[in-house]
Amino acid sequence: MAVLPGSDRTPLVRTDFSDDAAWQALLGEIGDGWVVVVDDPAYRGLSVADLVALVPDSRLYPVLVIADDFSAGERTVLLVDVVEEPGRTLRATPEGARSMISNLSIQNRTFDDYIDSAGASGVYQLSDRHRQALAALGGFSSVDTSRAVALGRSGSVGEPAQPGRRAEPAQPGQRAEPARRSVPPEA
């Protein structure tokens, strides 16, 4: 079996081939801005350990996203840590997964932060406050997290960018630099 992509974009690996319509819906919800789709029946039913073993050393992404169960009522994906504690997992909604991919890619948050945020359900999802903060960043929809994160901000997602300033958009796999204020030279 082939090694997973070594690109800077997070692999979205399909391991459940039971429902093509659910797969297509998931792709629409996650989008392709921060993922590279791996839709190959050779990955059918692979375990987390099997997939982690296929991650190349040259990878720049912090997690794998696995589409492993289309039988559940609410669509979720499994995110697998490949940096801090390889093989550790957390389930997330597609919207939550986009936020995780974005923030982990720029090292704005850690996998532990998301585990702590998952709550009793064990599924990470965006809070209403998070959605409102994303909207305040520039009118982004709640599922346009990757673009919102790439635009300037002074701290974590949800904090507004410095007035009148924007950071340069980050490319996937690169850390977004915060906007810098001009400082007049000392006299």
mmCIF file of N, CA and C in Angstrom, residues 10-13 15 26 30 46-49 51 63-69 75-81 87-94 97 100-101 111 122-123:
data_model
loop_
_atom_site.group_PDB
_atom_site.id
_atom_site.type_symbol
_atom_site.label_atom_id
_atom_site.label_comp_id
_atom_site.label_asym_id
_atom_site.label_seq_id
_atom_site.Cartn_x
_atom_site.Cartn_y
_atom_site.Cartn_z
ATOM 1 N N THR A 10 -3.525 18.476 4.708
ATOM 2 C CA THR A 10 -3.950 17.335 5.511
ATOM 3 C C THR A 10 -4.695 16.310 4.664
ATOM 4 N N PRO A 11 -4.322 15.039 4.740
ATOM 5 C CA PRO A 11 -5.075 14.013 4.023
ATOM 6 C C PRO A 11 -6.437 13.763 4.666
ATOM 7 N N LEU A 12 -7.461 13.726 3.833
ATOM 8 C CA LEU A 12 -8.794 13.271 4.222
ATOM 9 C C LEU A 12 -8.927 11.881 3.622
ATOM 10 N N VAL A 13 -8.786 10.857 4.473
ATOM 11 C CA VAL A 13 -8.720 9.475 4.022
ATOM 12 C C VAL A 13 -10.074 8.795 4.213
ATOM 13 N N THR A 15 -12.123 5.582 4.614
ATOM 14 C CA THR A 15 -11.978 4.165 4.940
ATOM 15 C C THR A 15 -13.327 3.448 4.956
ATOM 16 N N LEU A 26 -20.013 14.944 2.736
ATOM 17 C CA LEU A 26 -18.889 15.268 3.616
ATOM 18 C C LEU A 26 -17.862 16.124 2.889
ATOM 19 N N ILE A 30 -16.594 19.798 4.250
ATOM 20 C CA ILE A 30 -15.213 20.080 4.650
ATOM 21 C C ILE A 30 -14.538 21.003 3.649
ATOM 22 N N LEU A 46 -8.984 0.289 7.143
ATOM 23 C CA LEU A 46 -7.700 0.355 7.841
ATOM 24 C C LEU A 46 -7.873 0.977 9.222
ATOM 25 N N SER A 47 -7.088 0.497 10.154
ATOM 26 C CA SER A 47 -7.136 1.013 11.525
ATOM 27 C C SER A 47 -6.327 2.303 11.622
ATOM 28 N N VAL A 48 -6.489 2.988 12.735
ATOM 29 C CA VAL A 48 -5.713 4.202 12.996
ATOM 30 C C VAL A 48 -4.222 3.874 12.968
ATOM 31 N N ALA A 49 -3.825 2.789 13.613
ATOM 32 C CA ALA A 49 -2.407 2.408 13.633
ATOM 33 C C ALA A 49 -1.874 2.145 12.220
ATOM 34 N N LEU A 51 -2.968 3.487 9.442
ATOM 35 C CA LEU A 51 -2.856 4.761 8.735
ATOM 36 C C LEU A 51 -1.686 5.604 9.241
ATOM 37 N N VAL A 63 -2.340 16.481 11.447
ATOM 38 C CA VAL A 63 -3.351 15.456 11.694
ATOM 39 C C VAL A 63 -3.740 14.766 10.392
ATOM 40 N N LEU A 64 -4.316 13.593 10.543
ATOM 41 C CA LEU A 64 -5.038 12.927 9.461
ATOM 42 C C LEU A 64 -6.517 13.115 9.749
ATOM 43 N N VAL A 65 -7.316 13.206 8.717
ATOM 44 C CA VAL A 65 -8.765 13.236 8.866
ATOM 45 C C VAL A 65 -9.277 11.966 8.206
ATOM 46 N N ILE A 66 -10.043 11.180 8.964
ATOM 47 C CA ILE A 66 -10.497 9.893 8.469
ATOM 48 C C ILE A 66 -12.021 9.867 8.411
ATOM 49 N N ALA A 67 -12.543 9.577 7.232
ATOM 50 C CA ALA A 67 -13.975 9.362 7.037
ATOM 51 C C ALA A 67 -14.213 7.877 7.234
ATOM 52 N N ASP A 68 -14.548 7.521 8.471
ATOM 53 C CA ASP A 68 -14.563 6.108 8.850
ATOM 54 C C ASP A 68 -15.922 5.532 9.197
ATOM 55 N N ASP A 69 -16.981 6.370 9.247
ATOM 56 C CA ASP A 69 -18.264 5.827 9.677
ATOM 57 C C ASP A 69 -19.407 6.677 9.149
ATOM 58 N N ARG A 75 -23.036 13.413 10.963
ATOM 59 C CA ARG A 75 -21.794 13.164 10.228
ATOM 60 C C ARG A 75 -20.615 13.723 11.023
ATOM 61 N N THR A 76 -19.651 12.867 11.307
ATOM 62 C CA THR A 76 -18.407 13.269 11.969
ATOM 63 C C THR A 76 -17.238 12.600 11.261
ATOM 64 N N VAL A 77 -16.061 13.102 11.551
ATOM 65 C CA VAL A 77 -14.820 12.505 11.051
ATOM 66 C C VAL A 77 -13.909 12.265 12.243
ATOM 67 N N LEU A 78 -12.939 11.420 12.056
ATOM 68 C CA LEU A 78 -11.972 11.111 13.093
ATOM 69 C C LEU A 78 -10.674 11.831 12.766
ATOM 70 N N LEU A 79 -10.210 12.680 13.669
ATOM 71 C CA LEU A 79 -8.924 13.346 13.485
ATOM 72 C C LEU A 79 -7.886 12.591 14.288
ATOM 73 N N VAL A 80 -6.745 12.329 13.658
ATOM 74 C CA VAL A 80 -5.678 11.542 14.270
ATOM 75 C C VAL A 80 -4.435 12.410 14.378
ATOM 76 N N ASP A 81 -3.951 12.574 15.587
ATOM 77 C CA ASP A 81 -2.730 13.333 15.851
ATOM 78 C C ASP A 81 -1.549 12.586 15.238
ATOM 79 N N GLY A 87 -1.303 8.826 16.752
ATOM 80 C CA GLY A 87 -2.302 7.795 16.964
ATOM 81 C C GLY A 87 -3.435 8.217 17.874
ATOM 82 N N ARG A 88 -3.248 9.305 18.606
ATOM 83 C CA ARG A 88 -4.320 9.808 19.476
ATOM 84 C C ARG A 88 -5.436 10.361 18.595
ATOM 85 N N THR A 89 -6.681 10.159 18.988
ATOM 86 C CA THR A 89 -7.808 10.529 18.125
ATOM 87 C C THR A 89 -8.809 11.434 18.832
ATOM 88 N N LEU A 90 -9.577 12.134 17.998
ATOM 89 C CA LEU A 90 -10.693 12.945 18.458
ATOM 90 C C LEU A 90 -11.693 13.031 17.320
ATOM 91 N N ARG A 91 -12.936 12.803 17.622
ATOM 92 C CA ARG A 91 -13.995 12.917 16.621
ATOM 93 C C ARG A 91 -14.447 14.373 16.565
ATOM 94 N N ALA A 92 -14.790 14.851 15.345
ATOM 95 C CA ALA A 92 -15.222 16.241 15.148
ATOM 96 C C ALA A 92 -16.273 16.311 14.051
ATOM 97 N N THR A 93 -17.108 17.335 14.130
ATOM 98 C CA THR A 93 -18.015 17.625 13.035
ATOM 99 C C THR A 93 -17.170 18.138 11.871
ATOM 100 N N PRO A 94 -17.665 18.121 10.650
ATOM 101 C CA PRO A 94 -16.886 18.662 9.523
ATOM 102 C C PRO A 94 -16.464 20.116 9.758
ATOM 103 N N ALA A 97 -13.748 20.080 12.290
ATOM 104 C CA ALA A 97 -12.517 19.558 11.697
ATOM 105 C C ALA A 97 -11.791 20.648 10.915
ATOM 106 N N MET A 100 -10.019 22.779 13.381
ATOM 107 C CA MET A 100 -8.863 22.079 13.937
ATOM 108 C C MET A 100 -7.707 22.054 12.947
ATOM 109 N N ILE A 101 -7.992 21.699 11.701
ATOM 110 C CA ILE A 101 -6.947 21.645 10.685
ATOM 111 C C ILE A 101 -6.265 22.997 10.566
ATOM 112 N N PHE A 111 -3.512 19.760 19.984
ATOM 113 C CA PHE A 111 -4.501 18.687 19.982
ATOM 114 C C PHE A 111 -5.164 18.589 21.355
ATOM 115 N N GLY A 122 -17.607 14.136 23.545
ATOM 116 C CA GLY A 122 -16.413 13.570 22.929
ATOM 117 C C GLY A 122 -16.252 13.948 21.469
ATOM 118 N N VAL A 123 -17.104 14.862 20.982
ATOM 119 C CA VAL A 123 -17.051 15.328 19.597
ATOM 120 C C VAL A 123 -16.768 16.820 19.611
#
